[in-house]
Amino acid sequence: MKIVLALLVSLLAIADASAVTREERGNLILEDIPAADTAQAARLDSYLDGRNASFVDWLADGSMLVSTRFGDTAQLHLVRQPFGAREQLTFGREPVTSASAPTTGAAHGFVYLRDQGGDENAQLYYHDLTNDTTQRITDGKSRNTGAVWSRDGRRIAYASTARDGVSYDIYIADVPGSLAPRFVMNGMGKTWFVLDWSIDDSKLLVLNYVSINESYLYLADAVTGTLTPVDAAKEPVGIRSAKLAPDGRHVYLVSDRGSEFAQLRKVDTALGDVTVLTERIPWDIETFDVSLDGRYIAFVANVDGVSRLTVLDQTNQTELAPPIAAGQIGRLAFDRTGKRLALSLETARAPRDVYVLDIEKNALQRWTESETGAVDASKFVAAELIRFPTFDRVNGKTREIPAFVFRPTRLGPHPVVIDFHGGPEGQYTPGYSPFTQFLVNELGVVVVAPNIRGSSGYGKTYLRLDNGLLREDAIKDIGSLLVWIGLQPDLDRDRVMVMGGSYGGYLALASLVNYSDRLRGGVDTVGISNFITFLQNTSDYRRDLRRAEYGDERDPRMRAFLRRISPLTNAERINRPLLVVQGLNDPRVPASESVQMVGLIRARGGEVWYLAAKDEGHGFRKKSNRDAYLQTIATFLTKLIASKGPGQ
């Protein structure tokens, strides 16, 4: 990372620095970015002033940990009852990224993760609720994963890159305690996660993650680290999550083994017998939890981008369909009684909040109510699911690509913003976005969010359609979307822009390379500009994970292909304005990816706005920075889509 950051100054020197208007505003760097319209900025601020709340974990006494923001960053709060006060527990300039608490056992606190400036070298901390003190558990510099509590509530297990910066080794730590964490298992240069403890705390359920299409599940001895495979397959399979059953014999896991979709499986570790619990559901299972007594299993299916919750009573095999609005369900967990299920829920028209399902009554009770800001939330629009035809065929029929569309209520034709998700193994799902609602309601923009090939949620065949040498097929899907837009009477095909983050940032750049004649401009946020330099400079622990998706740049044939399709190679074909946004501490897509793109376009006389943050990484997490980022996008979009003809 030091080498990458050292290159930034020299890369910027490609362009004529004297022609760049530069401003430093706190930790933000703004280059060639004009001032925002005051009235429009005030309207956008009203949308951005809202907040949300996410369920984090239950505490043993029946209260819960909730993540929400009252200042610049999201912190942990204690909520004791429905609509109870949110009592802040963690503080600081950096957000808390995740946390967990023991549902049973002796501990009287919780552990949480926090990094510095978005560098993703998250450290584990233990917060004692009895005396309100905090203890750092890890070394202060390595990358560490979320911790899993032992059944007795005295220890945590987690993975860390502390030994060599690459391998995710497994450690166990006494919490609270003064002894150094104990090394359990050598990660051997691979990525590992701890998922659960056995009922007697003698074993750990661990996952070796290779890619979204390939993972391996094991039981590891908590003393020696010796591994025993669970549900081993002859071919690679994708495993999403897993838990040990309370009976100590079975393992529940979500896997796509023998199926197009990720299914919930129950595996007998003694006999090897397998029961598929969701075989009749032709969609991916996203998440699940099991009550402590093993009676109930709650699982969420991703049905065409919308979450559907089911609770299965294993005593009589009956299913409960809870009364939950169509939306996006986040983390869910049973309390220690097994009679209450907590979850996070958001819709396109309402921010994320925390709810608790009473299993016996099948009644949903709200625990938090988040503010939407000083705006009329009744005017927020829902998303419409559409499908557009693309260039190839499947089973003798034209392949169709799913997309979500947000339309203004006023008459068109409307300008269009195409919003690409990251991943690439991600999926756009219609959750709450105040910025999208601003674009639709205040600027009269139609937002189209496609799930082009390579997106998750539509089966593993669809997921693999853009891997390696198939990358450009995903770009062809974008061309097909532009054709579809041109055929819609309420859409203005002459006022179309693209935007996206991470892999979505690459898609925005690739769209400008291939379709500049049909676009007004684009926004690239932490996007890949050159696949070869990206793979060479991304963090060591991520390199093999990304090679599995994009291809191995060390192979001469693949290297030539990656060079040919990289936006930086084709920068001369970008002849529309571009906004580039970057966190300078990004460990995934290094800042050099953005800077080299900015420098080359400037050197060719193109128009490019550049926004960077010294205290952010792969995306902007602090409210003040994110507000400035969205205000900049709004100014950029308004400038380019206000007129009626291309290039005017």
XYZ file of C-alpha atoms in Angstrom:
648
model
C 0.000 0.000 0.000
C 2.918 2.384 0.750
C 4.255 1.815 -2.771
C 0.829 2.472 -4.256
C 0.347 5.702 -2.322
C 3.839 6.842 -3.284
C 2.836 6.557 -6.934
C -0.109 8.908 -6.616
C 1.868 12.127 -6.973
C 3.789 10.880 -10.009
C 0.637 9.596 -11.679
C -1.098 12.933 -11.275
C 1.875 14.579 -12.916
C 0.771 13.072 -16.238
C -1.618 15.979 -16.597
C -0.835 19.676 -16.515
C -1.195 20.400 -12.803
C -1.384 24.137 -13.442
C -4.707 23.655 -15.207
C -6.337 21.840 -12.275
C -8.431 23.724 -9.750
C -7.704 22.042 -6.414
C -9.287 22.526 -3.011
C -8.661 20.687 0.261
C -11.633 20.700 2.602
C -10.707 18.869 5.799
C -9.895 15.320 4.703
C -11.436 15.836 1.271
C -9.555 16.681 -1.926
C -11.628 18.287 -4.696
C -10.204 18.841 -8.161
C -12.067 20.670 -10.939
C -15.312 20.399 -8.984
C -17.490 23.535 -9.133
C -19.542 24.808 -6.229
C -22.958 23.222 -5.754
C -26.160 25.139 -6.337
C -27.176 26.385 -2.875
C -30.892 25.665 -3.195
C -30.381 22.199 -4.643
C -27.784 21.373 -1.985
C -30.240 22.333 0.746
C -32.908 20.068 -0.751
C -30.492 17.153 -0.919
C -29.366 17.770 2.675
C -32.973 17.258 3.762
C -32.927 13.753 2.297
C -29.502 12.925 3.719
C -30.342 14.059 7.252
C -32.258 10.854 7.954
C -30.818 7.780 9.608
C -31.449 4.056 9.959
C -31.055 1.361 12.595
C -29.747 -2.200 12.215
C -30.113 -5.183 14.500
C -26.700 -6.384 15.699
C -27.270 -8.996 18.412
C -29.298 -10.019 21.428
C -27.918 -9.645 24.926
C -28.556 -12.363 27.493
C -31.054 -10.242 29.451
C -33.367 -9.800 26.438
C -32.161 -6.336 25.450
C -30.311 -5.869 22.177
C -27.427 -4.160 20.429
C -28.424 -1.838 17.600
C -26.232 0.068 15.149
C -27.266 3.617 14.288
C -25.723 7.047 13.779
C -26.251 10.238 15.744
C -22.970 11.904 14.755
C -20.645 11.299 11.823
C -20.300 7.520 12.167
C -22.417 4.471 12.998
C -21.955 3.258 16.572
C -23.425 0.591 18.845
C -26.392 1.379 21.057
C -28.303 -0.525 23.709
C -32.090 -0.803 23.295
C -33.914 -2.415 26.217
C -37.476 -2.549 24.877
C -39.640 -1.601 21.874
C -39.141 2.108 21.073
C -36.779 2.342 24.040
C -34.052 4.955 24.212
C -30.978 4.227 22.099
C -28.199 4.310 24.722
C -24.867 4.823 22.960
C -22.149 2.358 23.993
C -19.289 2.963 21.546
C -17.816 6.292 20.495
C -15.121 7.516 18.151
C -14.296 8.982 14.760
C -14.397 5.576 13.069
C -17.545 3.472 12.654
C -18.065 0.081 14.273
C -18.329 -2.435 11.442
C -19.751 -5.474 13.278
C -20.282 -6.900 16.754
C -21.435 -10.017 18.575
C -22.551 -10.922 22.071
C -22.880 -14.291 23.824
C -26.469 -15.476 24.110
C -25.519 -17.916 26.864
C -22.678 -18.242 29.336
C -20.761 -16.036 31.718
C -19.728 -12.974 29.712
C -21.216 -9.563 30.506
C -20.227 -7.697 27.385
C -19.696 -7.913 23.651
C -16.911 -7.818 21.070
C -16.806 -5.508 18.073
C -14.668 -4.623 15.054
C -13.301 -1.212 14.105
C -10.683 -0.149 11.553
C -8.909 3.137 10.867
C -9.802 5.368 7.938
C -11.386 2.565 5.942
C -8.166 0.506 5.734
C -10.136 -2.670 6.655
C -7.436 -3.783 9.089
C -10.190 -4.159 11.659
C -9.300 -4.792 15.298
C -11.332 -6.745 17.841
C -12.367 -5.018 21.060
C -14.205 -6.312 24.114
C -16.624 -3.935 25.835
C -17.558 -4.852 29.423
C -21.104 -3.723 30.218
C -20.592 -4.066 33.976
C -17.963 -1.323 34.211
C -18.187 0.336 30.765
C -14.559 -0.404 29.879
C -13.065 -1.467 26.547
C -10.105 -3.783 25.897
C -8.402 -4.324 22.556
C -7.902 -8.041 21.887
C -5.900 -8.086 18.639
C -2.488 -6.648 17.697
C -3.620 -3.254 16.400
C -2.318 -3.685 12.854
C -3.468 -6.945 11.240
C -6.775 -7.773 9.543
C -9.220 -9.668 11.753
C -12.637 -11.197 11.143
C -15.730 -11.082 13.306
C -15.555 -13.221 16.440
C -17.787 -16.135 17.438
C -18.495 -16.771 21.128
C -18.057 -20.146 22.780
C -21.132 -21.742 24.340
C -19.845 -21.025 27.860
C -19.400 -17.335 26.996
C -15.769 -17.251 28.111
C -13.880 -17.374 24.802
C -14.058 -16.104 21.251
C -12.684 -17.624 18.064
C -11.740 -15.581 15.003
C -9.445 -15.477 11.968
C -6.507 -13.087 11.626
C -3.728 -12.239 9.175
C -1.387 -11.320 12.064
C 1.262 -13.979 11.281
C 2.118 -13.224 7.649
C -0.387 -10.653 6.335
C -1.925 -13.153 3.897
C -3.119 -16.284 5.704
C -6.302 -16.178 7.764
C -5.100 -18.186 10.776
C -7.552 -19.245 13.491
C -7.129 -17.943 17.047
C -8.978 -18.353 20.341
C -8.935 -15.662 23.032
C -10.177 -15.622 26.622
C -12.613 -12.729 27.059
C -12.089 -10.834 29.223
C -8.489 -11.821 29.812
C -4.898 -10.647 29.858
C -3.327 -13.570 27.974
C -2.435 -13.264 24.294
C -4.823 -15.015 21.881
C -3.914 -18.675 21.311
C -2.927 -19.837 17.819
C -5.102 -22.801 16.786
C -4.771 -23.386 13.043
C -2.454 -22.304 10.241
C -4.418 -20.772 7.372
C -1.737 -21.839 4.837
C -2.182 -18.750 2.678
C -5.959 -19.232 2.437
C -9.039 -17.319 3.589
C -10.825 -18.845 6.591
C -13.803 -17.833 8.725
C -15.017 -19.183 12.060
C -18.763 -19.861 11.936
C -19.680 -21.644 15.176
C -18.631 -23.674 18.228
C -19.759 -27.205 19.035
C -22.164 -27.718 21.931
C -19.289 -28.792 24.236
C -16.884 -26.123 22.956
C -14.413 -28.781 21.790
C -14.690 -28.019 18.066
C -15.038 -25.069 15.720
C -17.055 -24.957 12.519
C -14.764 -23.239 9.996
C -15.059 -22.270 6.331
C -12.300 -22.066 3.728
C -13.567 -19.474 1.214
C -12.075 -19.580 -2.289
C -14.765 -17.777 -4.269
C -18.523 -17.386 -4.285
C -18.585 -20.632 -6.319
C -16.121 -22.588 -4.177
C -15.876 -23.053 -0.402
C -15.035 -25.925 1.951
C -16.574 -26.607 5.359
C -14.772 -28.337 8.243
C -14.937 -29.129 11.931
C -11.655 -28.038 13.543
C -10.416 -29.335 16.876
C -10.328 -26.304 19.185
C -6.976 -27.432 20.649
C -5.028 -28.990 17.790
C -6.719 -27.422 14.765
C -7.146 -30.844 13.127
C -9.739 -30.632 10.348
C -12.632 -32.988 9.533
C -14.597 -32.269 6.312
C -18.346 -31.597 6.489
C -20.595 -32.422 3.495
C -17.566 -32.842 1.243
C -18.244 -32.847 -2.489
C -16.240 -34.063 -5.480
C -16.829 -30.804 -7.341
C -16.486 -27.197 -6.052
C -19.628 -25.843 -4.392
C -20.562 -22.447 -3.011
C -21.299 -22.313 0.719
C -22.941 -19.159 2.087
C -23.200 -19.910 5.828
C -23.400 -22.752 8.348
C -24.280 -23.493 11.990
C -24.013 -26.464 14.297
C -27.324 -27.896 15.507
C -28.028 -27.938 19.256
C -27.998 -31.761 19.210
C -24.253 -31.682 18.547
C -24.606 -34.066 15.624
C -26.098 -32.137 12.742
C -24.855 -29.147 10.766
C -27.117 -26.718 8.928
C -25.573 -25.043 5.909
C -26.561 -23.024 2.871
C -24.965 -24.534 -0.225
C -25.555 -24.801 -3.967
C -24.368 -28.425 -4.049
C -26.397 -30.308 -6.648
C -28.586 -27.268 -7.277
C -28.741 -24.133 -9.355
C -29.584 -22.183 -6.183
C -28.227 -22.033 -2.637
C -30.352 -24.348 -0.498
C -30.620 -24.927 3.248
C -29.254 -28.399 4.018
C -29.218 -30.449 7.227
C -26.215 -32.779 7.399
C -25.775 -35.694 9.809
C -22.049 -35.562 10.596
C -22.068 -39.135 11.927
C -23.800 -40.889 9.035
C -23.395 -38.336 6.242
C -27.130 -38.248 5.546
C -28.428 -34.998 4.045
C -31.898 -33.441 4.133
C -32.589 -30.472 1.862
C -35.029 -28.267 3.770
C -35.754 -25.735 0.994
C -35.765 -27.946 -2.085
C -39.097 -26.567 -3.283
C -37.845 -22.941 -3.266
C -36.276 -22.019 -6.647
C -34.317 -19.119 -5.199
C -31.198 -18.565 -3.087
C -31.415 -18.813 0.694
C -29.623 -15.722 1.976
C -29.430 -16.233 5.724
C -30.843 -18.356 8.525
C -30.783 -18.976 12.267
C -31.683 -21.850 14.585
C -33.280 -21.443 18.019
C -31.172 -22.628 20.962
C -33.478 -25.592 21.591
C -33.402 -26.541 17.912
C -37.165 -26.342 17.458
C -37.319 -23.440 15.033
C -35.318 -22.571 11.950
C -35.827 -19.132 10.418
C -34.558 -18.585 6.881
C -34.746 -15.835 4.264
C -35.133 -16.564 0.555
C -34.108 -14.008 -2.052
C -37.147 -14.077 -4.349
C -36.294 -12.022 -7.433
C -34.506 -9.451 -5.281
C -37.055 -9.326 -2.444
C -36.590 -11.049 0.935
C -39.108 -13.669 2.027
C -38.959 -14.942 5.634
C -40.121 -18.407 6.667
C -40.033 -19.998 10.135
C -40.007 -23.812 10.203
C -41.216 -25.674 13.295
C -39.202 -28.905 13.248
C -41.441 -30.665 15.753
C -44.309 -30.903 13.253
C -42.715 -29.620 9.995
C -45.159 -26.711 9.762
C -44.115 -23.396 8.254
C -44.945 -19.945 9.550
C -45.253 -17.056 7.074
C -44.689 -13.919 9.187
C -46.582 -10.689 8.343
C -43.630 -8.741 6.963
C -43.662 -6.073 4.246
C -41.894 -6.839 0.980
C -38.397 -5.481 1.375
C -34.864 -6.359 2.388
C -34.188 -8.364 5.544
C -30.737 -8.075 7.066
C -29.295 -9.992 9.999
C -31.729 -12.098 12.019
C -31.316 -14.051 15.266
C -33.377 -15.854 17.904
C -33.099 -14.736 21.517
C -32.115 -17.229 24.226
C -35.760 -18.284 24.777
C -36.190 -19.248 21.128
C -39.558 -17.512 21.074
C -38.463 -14.154 19.643
C -36.719 -13.499 16.345
C -35.046 -10.121 15.799
C -34.325 -8.771 12.328
C -33.565 -5.660 10.310
C -36.011 -4.634 7.585
C -36.046 -1.875 4.977
C -38.071 -1.160 1.869
C -37.519 1.167 -1.070
C -39.745 3.713 0.676
C -38.675 3.299 4.317
C -35.262 3.223 6.023
C -33.892 0.172 7.814
C -35.296 -0.482 11.288
C -35.331 -3.254 13.882
C -38.301 -5.559 14.392
C -38.994 -8.571 16.636
C -41.218 -11.466 15.620
C -43.156 -13.223 18.393
C -43.088 -16.803 17.068
C -46.022 -18.150 19.057
C -48.298 -15.230 18.134
C -46.876 -14.720 14.636
C -46.877 -10.995 15.428
C -44.247 -8.480 14.358
C -43.330 -5.675 16.760
C -41.247 -2.671 15.795
C -38.363 -1.790 18.133
C -36.913 1.304 16.424
C -38.325 4.064 14.234
C -35.778 5.897 12.120
C -36.173 9.401 10.754
C -36.313 10.170 7.035
C -35.281 13.811 7.375
C -37.327 16.939 6.644
C -38.946 15.480 3.541
C -42.391 14.158 2.690
C -41.829 10.402 2.795
C -45.287 9.785 1.304
C -43.843 10.907 -2.048
C -41.146 8.236 -2.048
C -41.514 5.817 -4.950
C -41.292 2.037 -4.985
C -39.176 0.064 -7.420
C -40.623 -1.675 -10.456
C -39.051 -4.966 -11.539
C -38.598 -5.197 -15.310
C -36.683 -7.495 -17.663
C -35.056 -6.420 -20.906
C -33.831 -8.620 -23.771
C -30.117 -8.964 -24.368
C -27.901 -10.248 -27.184
C -27.769 -14.018 -26.591
C -30.204 -16.882 -26.180
C -30.820 -19.517 -23.498
C -32.943 -22.642 -24.022
C -33.897 -21.375 -27.456
C -35.220 -18.050 -26.165
C -33.748 -14.563 -25.951
C -32.062 -14.108 -22.583
C -33.656 -11.442 -20.382
C -31.825 -9.340 -17.798
C -33.608 -8.204 -14.601
C -33.521 -4.567 -13.481
C -35.249 -2.357 -10.943
C -36.665 0.966 -12.115
C -37.582 4.013 -10.027
C -39.841 6.433 -11.923
C -41.058 9.955 -11.089
C -44.791 10.466 -10.886
C -44.619 13.478 -13.232
C -44.884 13.092 -16.998
C -41.791 12.319 -19.069
C -39.706 11.906 -21.034
C -37.191 11.739 -18.179
C -33.414 11.694 -18.064
C -31.983 8.348 -16.931
C -29.279 7.309 -14.488
C -28.084 3.707 -14.750
C -26.823 2.574 -11.345
C -24.467 -0.442 -11.377
C -23.921 -2.570 -8.275
C -20.504 -3.815 -7.178
C -19.242 -7.315 -6.721
C -19.335 -8.384 -9.459
C -21.023 -11.190 -7.527
C -23.437 -8.717 -5.963
C -27.063 -7.947 -6.672
C -29.008 -4.735 -6.709
C -31.960 -5.119 -4.355
C -34.522 -2.333 -3.866
C -33.648 -1.143 -0.391
C -33.904 2.373 0.974
C -31.742 4.987 -0.760
C -32.434 8.640 0.108
C -30.214 9.688 -2.811
C -32.281 7.670 -5.280
C -35.460 9.226 -3.901
C -33.865 12.673 -4.302
C -32.980 12.005 -7.921
C -36.493 10.803 -8.697
C -38.514 13.351 -6.741
C -36.367 16.482 -7.011
C -34.537 16.113 -10.341
C -37.150 14.084 -12.202
C -34.651 11.349 -13.021
C -35.526 7.715 -13.731
C -33.054 5.417 -11.966
C -32.467 2.019 -13.575
C -30.502 -0.543 -11.540
C -29.713 -3.630 -13.658
C -28.515 -7.029 -12.472
C -26.480 -7.903 -15.531
C -24.929 -11.343 -16.002
C -22.551 -12.216 -13.199
C -24.967 -10.964 -10.546
C -25.962 -13.248 -7.695
C -29.548 -14.207 -6.921
C -30.427 -15.828 -10.257
C -28.618 -19.153 -10.046
C -24.999 -20.204 -10.305
C -25.090 -20.514 -14.103
C -26.059 -16.835 -14.404
C -23.457 -15.972 -11.772
C -20.655 -17.483 -13.845
C -21.637 -15.936 -17.184
C -19.085 -13.103 -16.851
C -16.116 -14.982 -15.395
C -12.658 -14.662 -16.933
C -12.733 -14.418 -20.722
C -16.512 -13.820 -20.670
C -16.152 -10.376 -19.057
C -17.179 -8.402 -22.129
C -20.506 -10.232 -22.354
C -21.551 -8.217 -19.285
C -20.715 -5.028 -21.187
C -22.924 -6.194 -24.056
C -25.805 -6.452 -21.565
C -25.347 -2.725 -20.915
C -25.617 -2.041 -24.620
C -28.871 -4.008 -24.673
C -30.154 -1.939 -21.756
C -29.416 1.253 -23.701
C -31.462 -0.148 -26.590
C -34.343 -0.868 -24.195
C -34.140 2.674 -22.780
C -34.299 4.085 -26.298
C -37.589 2.258 -26.911
C -39.372 3.560 -23.791
C -41.639 6.571 -24.478
C -41.190 8.022 -20.968
C -37.368 7.902 -21.084
C -35.106 10.416 -22.834
C -32.454 8.376 -24.634
C -30.396 11.529 -25.230
C -29.969 12.163 -21.504
C -28.542 8.954 -20.037
C -25.718 8.670 -17.496
C -23.997 5.764 -15.762
C -22.676 5.424 -12.237
C -21.390 2.679 -9.985
C -19.020 1.732 -7.200
C -16.175 -0.821 -7.087
C -16.912 -3.286 -9.921
C -19.818 -0.956 -10.717
C -17.217 1.790 -11.159
C -15.451 -0.389 -13.727
C -18.796 -0.910 -15.497
C -19.311 2.853 -15.622
C -15.872 3.293 -17.214
C -16.416 0.393 -19.616
C -19.781 1.853 -20.615
C -18.122 5.146 -21.479
C -15.484 3.288 -23.503
C -18.054 1.332 -25.509
C -21.112 3.593 -25.595
C -19.954 7.213 -25.214
C -22.084 8.189 -28.199
C -25.205 7.199 -26.223
C -24.220 8.632 -22.838
C -23.870 12.078 -21.283
C -21.208 11.072 -18.767
C -20.391 8.762 -15.893
C -19.479 8.465 -12.223
C -16.750 6.004 -11.243
C -16.476 5.368 -7.489
C -13.472 3.274 -6.382
C -13.554 1.459 -9.723
C -11.006 -0.706 -11.536
C -9.345 1.080 -14.451
C -6.691 -1.537 -15.308
C -7.218 -5.170 -14.322
C -3.498 -5.950 -14.377
C -2.405 -3.128 -12.076
C -5.452 -3.797 -9.889
C -4.488 -7.444 -9.369
C -0.853 -6.501 -8.802
C -1.613 -3.773 -6.235
C -4.679 -5.000 -4.353
C -3.963 -6.224 -0.817
C -2.071 -9.509 -0.635
C -4.882 -11.295 1.206
C -7.361 -10.448 -1.597
C -5.307 -11.186 -4.714
C -6.162 -14.862 -5.192
C -9.827 -14.183 -4.361
C -10.016 -11.706 -7.226
C -8.038 -13.865 -9.649
C -10.743 -16.514 -9.216
C -13.277 -14.010 -10.621
C -11.384 -11.858 -13.121
C -8.648 -14.241 -14.254
C -4.967 -14.723 -13.456
C -2.863 -11.912 -14.887
C 0.235 -14.153 -14.692
C -1.136 -16.277 -17.548
C 0.020 -14.652 -20.837
C -3.280 -15.210 -22.661
C -5.348 -13.873 -19.777
C -2.961 -10.952 -19.282
C -3.368 -9.891 -22.907
C -7.159 -10.145 -22.587
C -7.260 -8.142 -19.353
C -5.064 -5.448 -20.860
C -7.261 -5.230 -23.955
C -10.553 -4.780 -22.052
C -9.250 -2.431 -19.339
C -10.723 1.089 -19.496
C -7.259 2.639 -19.102
C -6.130 0.955 -22.318
C -9.108 2.481 -24.108
C -9.176 5.880 -22.436
C -9.086 7.701 -25.783
C -12.605 6.363 -26.455
C -14.018 8.156 -23.407
C -15.219 11.499 -24.791
C -17.833 12.366 -22.164
C -17.355 14.066 -18.767
C -16.322 11.788 -15.907
C -16.484 12.093 -12.113
C -13.997 9.878 -10.263
C -14.357 9.270 -6.507
C -11.784 7.489 -4.349
C -10.899 6.705 -0.736
C -7.123 6.968 -0.421
C -6.899 4.108 2.108
C -8.717 1.615 -0.122
C -7.196 -1.883 0.392
C -9.345 -3.462 -2.321
C -9.160 -1.185 -5.353
C -6.037 0.910 -4.687
C -6.220 4.657 -5.161
C -3.734 4.354 -8.012
C -6.555 2.869 -10.155
C -8.460 6.142 -9.967
C -5.476 8.443 -10.167
C -4.043 6.856 -13.308
C -7.446 7.174 -15.002
C -7.792 10.821 -13.996
C -4.253 11.615 -15.159
C -4.626 9.994 -18.552
C -7.975 11.600 -19.369
C -6.650 14.995 -18.364
C -3.541 14.463 -20.487
C -5.843 13.820 -23.453
C -7.794 17.007 -22.780
C -10.911 15.330 -21.396
C -13.165 16.659 -18.649
C -12.799 14.840 -15.328
C -13.831 15.809 -11.802
C -11.917 14.136 -8.977
C -12.992 13.718 -5.349
C -10.779 11.888 -2.845
C -10.923 11.356 0.907
C -7.831 10.889 3.069
C -9.796 9.108 5.810
C -11.843 6.663 3.730
C -11.262 3.357 1.993
C -13.482 1.296 -0.305
C -16.415 3.698 -0.165
C -17.332 6.645 2.047
C -18.659 5.683 5.504
C -18.478 8.963 7.435
C -21.587 11.104 7.048
C -19.755 14.355 6.343
C -17.680 12.756 3.605
C -20.606 10.853 2.139
C -22.742 13.993 2.069
C -20.017 15.827 0.125
C -19.723 12.846 -2.223
C -23.456 12.756 -2.985
C -23.641 16.540 -3.328
C -20.848 16.309 -5.908
C -22.683 13.608 -7.856
C -25.880 15.696 -7.775
C -24.019 18.739 -9.129
C -22.380 16.629 -11.843
C -25.655 15.023 -12.914
C -27.532 18.314 -12.966
C -24.886 19.914 -15.147
C -24.994 17.139 -17.723
C -28.658 16.229 -17.948
C -30.189 19.702 -17.756
C -30.029 20.296 -21.530
C -31.973 18.385 -24.169
C -29.353 17.313 -26.678
C -26.096 15.342 -26.418
C -22.959 17.396 -26.133
C -24.800 20.678 -25.565
